[in-house]
Amino acid sequence: MRTRSGVLALLLAAAAGSFTPAAADPRGAADVAAGAAKDLWELIQQIRGEGGDTLRPIRARQASQPQAIPEAAPSGLMLDLSDLSHPLVLEEHLARLTAMAEDEMRVTVPNGTARLGAYSVGSDQTVAGHLLVVRGDAQVYGRLQGNLVTYDGDIVVHPGAIVSGDVLAIHGTVFDRGGEIGGESRTLSASPRVAAPPPPLSAGEATVRRLAGVVGVFLALAALGCLLAAFGRHNLQVVSDTVTHSFGRAFVTGLVGQILILPTFGMLVVGLVLSVAGILLLPFAIAVYALLVIVGIVGGYLAVAHAMGETYTRRRLAQGILVGAPSSYQFLLVGLAATIALWLAWALFGWVPVAGSLIRGAAVLVTWLLATAGLGAAMLSRAGIRENFAGRIIPPEALTDEYLWATPQFGVPAVKRPGAGSRATGPGK
């Protein structure tokens, strides 16, 4: 409180001192007294913490020493402030001006003046012509007969002030405290800084980056496949068998499923919104639906990879090639390696102008086909629960390596399938 009282006393003393020069002219003294009283009341509000953002124009960015900017040479920079309809052009010229050192700034303002640093038009002053203020705020208490432009500064029009033209604050703000602005009042904020684009990668760097991405996707899918084989092997095998024995049906089902994903989601949301309890369950239902779609697509794709790996491994076993102990893990890794082969080719030769685009398009198409078939197989088998389309109605012994792949076309004599004779000679036949 003592500090505020001291500041208030200093302000009162300054206001009282401002009346002395105009004492010889009664009308001038009256005008000065009225303006000083208004200024004093505003400062008192600032000290008391009132007036909102009235303290904003008084800030630390006014580092430039207030001074006039000399006029430029005939071939130098000239800024016509009579027309402010192109603020972006004006901003560009002022940016070039402020990029110079302060002692080297030169600008010509036809029918106007240019100032560097904070500038104030007193309540008893009348400035004829346009005014440009650079790197400082323009405080207007009196009259300005022209346009007013600030760059890196605010414009404050105090009560009783009159600006006959337009006001434009470039990289600043216009504060109208109750004065009169005859023209338009506009602001132009600073343009956002756009980072320069990174330099283009060389062919070798781009190849390394693509290879890293392909290897990363392969490792992620391999990890998910191993988890699925460890905790849901039966379901994985059922979906895989569905792909093997009903590939066409699975592809058509997956295609229809992709078309109905969004309509089904919309029906789910509408159905839940229409009920009071459903609104509470809406976030949970959306999360579960999205999770089911992701699991269906990724799990189906892994099941397709499992089917491809199993088919390849069993054919090699039927040819008498020792491939170790077959397992779902091996099937998955072999199948994923086959599905990722096109992407690997794109990673290596993607820099080739035409061939790279063709390989990438082929990789996208093949991946979509396999994912669609996998999604359809997951839908047909109910995520591996329903075995109707998995070929499981055939006796299990008929699906073994010896009888499934031992056919003359692979160079191995065909063997009679078990169960055929027993069904012909059974009871009642």
PDB file of N, CA and C in Angstrom, residues 238-300:
ATOM      1  N   VAL A 238      -7.915 -73.635 -37.292  1.00  0.00           N
ATOM      2  CA  VAL A 238      -9.235 -73.711 -37.932  1.00  0.00           C
ATOM      3  C   VAL A 238      -9.383 -72.615 -38.990  1.00  0.00           C
ATOM      4  N   VAL A 239      -8.986 -71.399 -38.661  1.00  0.00           N
ATOM      5  CA  VAL A 239      -9.062 -70.308 -39.639  1.00  0.00           C
ATOM      6  C   VAL A 239      -8.127 -70.587 -40.814  1.00  0.00           C
ATOM      7  N   SER A 240      -6.953 -71.123 -40.527  1.00  0.00           N
ATOM      8  CA  SER A 240      -6.008 -71.458 -41.593  1.00  0.00           C
ATOM      9  C   SER A 240      -6.572 -72.533 -42.511  1.00  0.00           C
ATOM     10  N   ASP A 241      -7.193 -73.563 -41.950  1.00  0.00           N
ATOM     11  CA  ASP A 241      -7.800 -74.606 -42.773  1.00  0.00           C
ATOM     12  C   ASP A 241      -8.974 -74.063 -43.586  1.00  0.00           C
ATOM     13  N   THR A 242      -9.697 -73.094 -43.026  1.00  0.00           N
ATOM     14  CA  THR A 242     -10.792 -72.480 -43.779  1.00  0.00           C
ATOM     15  C   THR A 242     -10.263 -71.761 -45.010  1.00  0.00           C
ATOM     16  N   VAL A 243      -9.144 -71.066 -44.867  1.00  0.00           N
ATOM     17  CA  VAL A 243      -8.524 -70.416 -46.025  1.00  0.00           C
ATOM     18  C   VAL A 243      -8.104 -71.452 -47.057  1.00  0.00           C
ATOM     19  N   THR A 244      -7.540 -72.560 -46.587  1.00  0.00           N
ATOM     20  CA  THR A 244      -7.030 -73.576 -47.514  1.00  0.00           C
ATOM     21  C   THR A 244      -8.156 -74.249 -48.292  1.00  0.00           C
ATOM     22  N   HIS A 245      -9.232 -74.612 -47.630  1.00  0.00           N
ATOM     23  CA  HIS A 245     -10.289 -75.385 -48.253  1.00  0.00           C
ATOM     24  C   HIS A 245     -11.421 -74.541 -48.827  1.00  0.00           C
ATOM     25  N   SER A 246     -11.551 -73.272 -48.430  1.00  0.00           N
ATOM     26  CA  SER A 246     -12.649 -72.419 -48.910  1.00  0.00           C
ATOM     27  C   SER A 246     -12.112 -71.017 -49.196  1.00  0.00           C
ATOM     28  N   PHE A 247     -11.082 -70.944 -50.025  1.00  0.00           N
ATOM     29  CA  PHE A 247     -10.451 -69.640 -50.261  1.00  0.00           C
ATOM     30  C   PHE A 247     -11.402 -68.686 -50.984  1.00  0.00           C
ATOM     31  N   GLY A 248     -12.095 -69.165 -52.024  1.00  0.00           N
ATOM     32  CA  GLY A 248     -13.008 -68.295 -52.752  1.00  0.00           C
ATOM     33  C   GLY A 248     -14.125 -67.771 -51.892  1.00  0.00           C
ATOM     34  N   ARG A 249     -14.738 -68.677 -51.116  1.00  0.00           N
ATOM     35  CA  ARG A 249     -15.818 -68.261 -50.223  1.00  0.00           C
ATOM     36  C   ARG A 249     -15.299 -67.271 -49.176  1.00  0.00           C
ATOM     37  N   ALA A 250     -14.088 -67.521 -48.675  1.00  0.00           N
ATOM     38  CA  ALA A 250     -13.514 -66.636 -47.666  1.00  0.00           C
ATOM     39  C   ALA A 250     -13.238 -65.243 -48.251  1.00  0.00           C
ATOM     40  N   PHE A 251     -12.751 -65.201 -49.486  1.00  0.00           N
ATOM     41  CA  PHE A 251     -12.458 -63.903 -50.093  1.00  0.00           C
ATOM     42  C   PHE A 251     -13.739 -63.094 -50.298  1.00  0.00           C
ATOM     43  N   VAL A 252     -14.791 -63.730 -50.812  1.00  0.00           N
ATOM     44  CA  VAL A 252     -16.053 -63.025 -51.023  1.00  0.00           C
ATOM     45  C   VAL A 252     -16.637 -62.547 -49.693  1.00  0.00           C
ATOM     46  N   THR A 253     -16.554 -63.392 -48.672  1.00  0.00           N
ATOM     47  CA  THR A 253     -17.054 -62.995 -47.349  1.00  0.00           C
ATOM     48  C   THR A 253     -16.261 -61.823 -46.793  1.00  0.00           C
ATOM     49  N   GLY A 254     -14.936 -61.866 -46.954  1.00  0.00           N
ATOM     50  CA  GLY A 254     -14.118 -60.755 -46.474  1.00  0.00           C
ATOM     51  C   GLY A 254     -14.396 -59.470 -47.224  1.00  0.00           C
ATOM     52  N   LEU A 255     -14.650 -59.551 -48.521  1.00  0.00           N
ATOM     53  CA  LEU A 255     -14.969 -58.361 -49.309  1.00  0.00           C
ATOM     54  C   LEU A 255     -16.284 -57.741 -48.848  1.00  0.00           C
ATOM     55  N   VAL A 256     -17.284 -58.587 -48.636  1.00  0.00           N
ATOM     56  CA  VAL A 256     -18.568 -58.084 -48.129  1.00  0.00           C
ATOM     57  C   VAL A 256     -18.397 -57.504 -46.730  1.00  0.00           C
ATOM     58  N   GLY A 257     -17.563 -58.153 -45.917  1.00  0.00           N
ATOM     59  CA  GLY A 257     -17.324 -57.641 -44.570  1.00  0.00           C
ATOM     60  C   GLY A 257     -16.675 -56.275 -44.580  1.00  0.00           C
ATOM     61  N   GLN A 258     -15.726 -56.043 -45.491  1.00  0.00           N
ATOM     62  CA  GLN A 258     -15.112 -54.729 -45.594  1.00  0.00           C
ATOM     63  C   GLN A 258     -16.123 -53.666 -45.995  1.00  0.00           C
ATOM     64  N   ILE A 259     -17.041 -54.005 -46.874  1.00  0.00           N
ATOM     65  CA  ILE A 259     -18.054 -53.039 -47.295  1.00  0.00           C
ATOM     66  C   ILE A 259     -19.004 -52.699 -46.153  1.00  0.00           C
ATOM     67  N   LEU A 260     -19.278 -53.671 -45.291  1.00  0.00           N
ATOM     68  CA  LEU A 260     -20.273 -53.476 -44.231  1.00  0.00           C
ATOM     69  C   LEU A 260     -19.665 -53.008 -42.915  1.00  0.00           C
ATOM     70  N   ILE A 261     -18.363 -52.751 -42.879  1.00  0.00           N
ATOM     71  CA  ILE A 261     -17.752 -52.331 -41.608  1.00  0.00           C
ATOM     72  C   ILE A 261     -18.343 -51.012 -41.137  1.00  0.00           C
ATOM     73  N   LEU A 262     -18.349 -50.006 -41.992  1.00  0.00           N
ATOM     74  CA  LEU A 262     -18.864 -48.698 -41.591  1.00  0.00           C
ATOM     75  C   LEU A 262     -20.376 -48.697 -41.375  1.00  0.00           C
ATOM     76  N   PRO A 263     -21.201 -49.280 -42.271  1.00  0.00           N
ATOM     77  CA  PRO A 263     -22.643 -49.321 -41.969  1.00  0.00           C
ATOM     78  C   PRO A 263     -22.966 -50.039 -40.667  1.00  0.00           C
ATOM     79  N   THR A 264     -22.264 -51.131 -40.400  1.00  0.00           N
ATOM     80  CA  THR A 264     -22.504 -51.845 -39.143  1.00  0.00           C
ATOM     81  C   THR A 264     -22.134 -50.980 -37.947  1.00  0.00           C
ATOM     82  N   PHE A 265     -21.036 -50.251 -38.069  1.00  0.00           N
ATOM     83  CA  PHE A 265     -20.636 -49.362 -36.977  1.00  0.00           C
ATOM     84  C   PHE A 265     -21.678 -48.270 -36.755  1.00  0.00           C
ATOM     85  N   GLY A 266     -22.219 -47.711 -37.857  1.00  0.00           N
ATOM     86  CA  GLY A 266     -23.249 -46.698 -37.710  1.00  0.00           C
ATOM     87  C   GLY A 266     -24.507 -47.239 -37.063  1.00  0.00           C
ATOM     88  N   MET A 267     -24.922 -48.434 -37.450  1.00  0.00           N
ATOM     89  CA  MET A 267     -26.102 -49.039 -36.821  1.00  0.00           C
ATOM     90  C   MET A 267     -25.864 -49.306 -35.351  1.00  0.00           C
ATOM     91  N   LEU A 268     -24.651 -49.719 -34.995  1.00  0.00           N
ATOM     92  CA  LEU A 268     -24.331 -49.963 -33.588  1.00  0.00           C
ATOM     93  C   LEU A 268     -24.426 -48.685 -32.772  1.00  0.00           C
ATOM     94  N   VAL A 269     -23.870 -47.604 -33.304  1.00  0.00           N
ATOM     95  CA  VAL A 269     -23.895 -46.338 -32.574  1.00  0.00           C
ATOM     96  C   VAL A 269     -25.324 -45.832 -32.429  1.00  0.00           C
ATOM     97  N   VAL A 270     -26.098 -45.871 -33.504  1.00  0.00           N
ATOM     98  CA  VAL A 270     -27.481 -45.392 -33.443  1.00  0.00           C
ATOM     99  C   VAL A 270     -28.303 -46.228 -32.474  1.00  0.00           C
ATOM    100  N   GLY A 271     -28.125 -47.546 -32.521  1.00  0.00           N
ATOM    101  CA  GLY A 271     -28.876 -48.401 -31.610  1.00  0.00           C
ATOM    102  C   GLY A 271     -28.549 -48.139 -30.149  1.00  0.00           C
ATOM    103  N   LEU A 272     -27.295 -47.830 -29.853  1.00  0.00           N
ATOM    104  CA  LEU A 272     -26.933 -47.548 -28.465  1.00  0.00           C
ATOM    105  C   LEU A 272     -27.390 -46.161 -28.035  1.00  0.00           C
ATOM    106  N   VAL A 273     -27.359 -45.208 -28.949  1.00  0.00           N
ATOM    107  CA  VAL A 273     -27.763 -43.846 -28.583  1.00  0.00           C
ATOM    108  C   VAL A 273     -29.255 -43.775 -28.280  1.00  0.00           C
ATOM    109  N   LEU A 274     -30.059 -44.614 -28.932  1.00  0.00           N
ATOM    110  CA  LEU A 274     -31.502 -44.567 -28.724  1.00  0.00           C
ATOM    111  C   LEU A 274     -31.931 -45.094 -27.366  1.00  0.00           C
ATOM    112  N   SER A 275     -31.036 -45.712 -26.633  1.00  0.00           N
ATOM    113  CA  SER A 275     -31.383 -46.226 -25.303  1.00  0.00           C
ATOM    114  C   SER A 275     -30.538 -45.511 -24.251  1.00  0.00           C
ATOM    115  N   VAL A 276     -31.108 -45.377 -23.073  1.00  0.00           N
ATOM    116  CA  VAL A 276     -30.409 -44.669 -22.000  1.00  0.00           C
ATOM    117  C   VAL A 276     -29.178 -45.444 -21.562  1.00  0.00           C
ATOM    118  N   ALA A 277     -29.338 -46.737 -21.357  1.00  0.00           N
ATOM    119  CA  ALA A 277     -28.194 -47.539 -20.935  1.00  0.00           C
ATOM    120  C   ALA A 277     -27.152 -47.655 -22.039  1.00  0.00           C
ATOM    121  N   GLY A 278     -27.604 -47.615 -23.301  1.00  0.00           N
ATOM    122  CA  GLY A 278     -26.666 -47.738 -24.414  1.00  0.00           C
ATOM    123  C   GLY A 278     -25.724 -46.561 -24.516  1.00  0.00           C
ATOM    124  N   ILE A 279     -26.195 -45.361 -24.128  1.00  0.00           N
ATOM    125  CA  ILE A 279     -25.316 -44.195 -24.168  1.00  0.00           C
ATOM    126  C   ILE A 279     -24.128 -44.380 -23.232  1.00  0.00           C
ATOM    127  N   LEU A 280     -24.388 -44.986 -22.078  1.00  0.00           N
ATOM    128  CA  LEU A 280     -23.294 -45.232 -21.137  1.00  0.00           C
ATOM    129  C   LEU A 280     -22.313 -46.274 -21.670  1.00  0.00           C
ATOM    130  N   LEU A 281     -22.819 -47.216 -22.458  1.00  0.00           N
ATOM    131  CA  LEU A 281     -21.960 -48.262 -22.995  1.00  0.00           C
ATOM    132  C   LEU A 281     -21.332 -47.902 -24.329  1.00  0.00           C
ATOM    133  N   LEU A 282     -21.655 -46.716 -24.856  1.00  0.00           N
ATOM    134  CA  LEU A 282     -21.178 -46.346 -26.185  1.00  0.00           C
ATOM    135  C   LEU A 282     -19.648 -46.322 -26.294  1.00  0.00           C
ATOM    136  N   PRO A 283     -18.909 -45.686 -25.388  1.00  0.00           N
ATOM    137  CA  PRO A 283     -17.442 -45.711 -25.528  1.00  0.00           C
ATOM    138  C   PRO A 283     -16.866 -47.124 -25.483  1.00  0.00           C
ATOM    139  N   PHE A 284     -17.405 -47.948 -24.582  1.00  0.00           N
ATOM    140  CA  PHE A 284     -16.918 -49.325 -24.486  1.00  0.00           C
ATOM    141  C   PHE A 284     -17.234 -50.101 -25.760  1.00  0.00           C
ATOM    142  N   ALA A 285     -18.444 -49.901 -26.306  1.00  0.00           N
ATOM    143  CA  ALA A 285     -18.832 -50.622 -27.525  1.00  0.00           C
ATOM    144  C   ALA A 285     -17.973 -50.197 -28.714  1.00  0.00           C
ATOM    145  N   ILE A 286     -17.658 -48.904 -28.816  1.00  0.00           N
ATOM    146  CA  ILE A 286     -16.812 -48.436 -29.915  1.00  0.00           C
ATOM    147  C   ILE A 286     -15.417 -49.043 -29.816  1.00  0.00           C
ATOM    148  N   ALA A 287     -14.872 -49.076 -28.588  1.00  0.00           N
ATOM    149  CA  ALA A 287     -13.535 -49.652 -28.412  1.00  0.00           C
ATOM    150  C   ALA A 287     -13.535 -51.141 -28.749  1.00  0.00           C
ATOM    151  N   VAL A 288     -14.565 -51.862 -28.312  1.00  0.00           N
ATOM    152  CA  VAL A 288     -14.635 -53.302 -28.587  1.00  0.00           C
ATOM    153  C   VAL A 288     -14.803 -53.562 -30.080  1.00  0.00           C
ATOM    154  N   TYR A 289     -15.635 -52.752 -30.734  1.00  0.00           N
ATOM    155  CA  TYR A 289     -15.853 -52.936 -32.176  1.00  0.00           C
ATOM    156  C   TYR A 289     -14.558 -52.704 -32.957  1.00  0.00           C
ATOM    157  N   ALA A 290     -13.858 -51.621 -32.628  1.00  0.00           N
ATOM    158  CA  ALA A 290     -12.586 -51.353 -33.308  1.00  0.00           C
ATOM    159  C   ALA A 290     -11.575 -52.463 -33.048  1.00  0.00           C
ATOM    160  N   LEU A 291     -11.549 -52.967 -31.817  1.00  0.00           N
ATOM    161  CA  LEU A 291     -10.624 -54.052 -31.491  1.00  0.00           C
ATOM    162  C   LEU A 291     -10.962 -55.320 -32.269  1.00  0.00           C
ATOM    163  N   LEU A 292     -12.256 -55.625 -32.394  1.00  0.00           N
ATOM    164  CA  LEU A 292     -12.650 -56.817 -33.135  1.00  0.00           C
ATOM    165  C   LEU A 292     -12.275 -56.709 -34.612  1.00  0.00           C
ATOM    166  N   VAL A 293     -12.439 -55.519 -35.198  1.00  0.00           N
ATOM    167  CA  VAL A 293     -12.072 -55.342 -36.604  1.00  0.00           C
ATOM    168  C   VAL A 293     -10.568 -55.531 -36.794  1.00  0.00           C
ATOM    169  N   ILE A 294      -9.786 -54.947 -35.899  1.00  0.00           N
ATOM    170  CA  ILE A 294      -8.329 -55.070 -36.005  1.00  0.00           C
ATOM    171  C   ILE A 294      -7.890 -56.516 -35.811  1.00  0.00           C
ATOM    172  N   VAL A 295      -8.463 -57.174 -34.816  1.00  0.00           N
ATOM    173  CA  VAL A 295      -8.104 -58.568 -34.560  1.00  0.00           C
ATOM    174  C   VAL A 295      -8.514 -59.442 -35.740  1.00  0.00           C
ATOM    175  N   GLY A 296      -9.704 -59.168 -36.321  1.00  0.00           N
ATOM    176  CA  GLY A 296     -10.143 -59.961 -37.458  1.00  0.00           C
ATOM    177  C   GLY A 296      -9.224 -59.811 -38.660  1.00  0.00           C
ATOM    178  N   ILE A 297      -8.775 -58.588 -38.944  1.00  0.00           N
ATOM    179  CA  ILE A 297      -7.916 -58.372 -40.106  1.00  0.00           C
ATOM    180  C   ILE A 297      -6.521 -58.929 -39.861  1.00  0.00           C
ATOM    181  N   VAL A 298      -5.924 -58.581 -38.713  1.00  0.00           N
ATOM    182  CA  VAL A 298      -4.559 -59.042 -38.431  1.00  0.00           C
ATOM    183  C   VAL A 298      -4.536 -60.550 -38.213  1.00  0.00           C
ATOM    184  N   GLY A 299      -5.500 -61.056 -37.422  1.00  0.00           N
ATOM    185  CA  GLY A 299      -5.535 -62.495 -37.191  1.00  0.00           C
ATOM    186  C   GLY A 299      -5.794 -63.278 -38.461  1.00  0.00           C
ATOM    187  N   GLY A 300      -6.698 -62.763 -39.317  1.00  0.00           N
ATOM    188  CA  GLY A 300      -6.935 -63.435 -40.589  1.00  0.00           C
ATOM    189  C   GLY A 300      -5.705 -63.431 -41.476  1.00  0.00           C
TER     190      GLY A 300
END
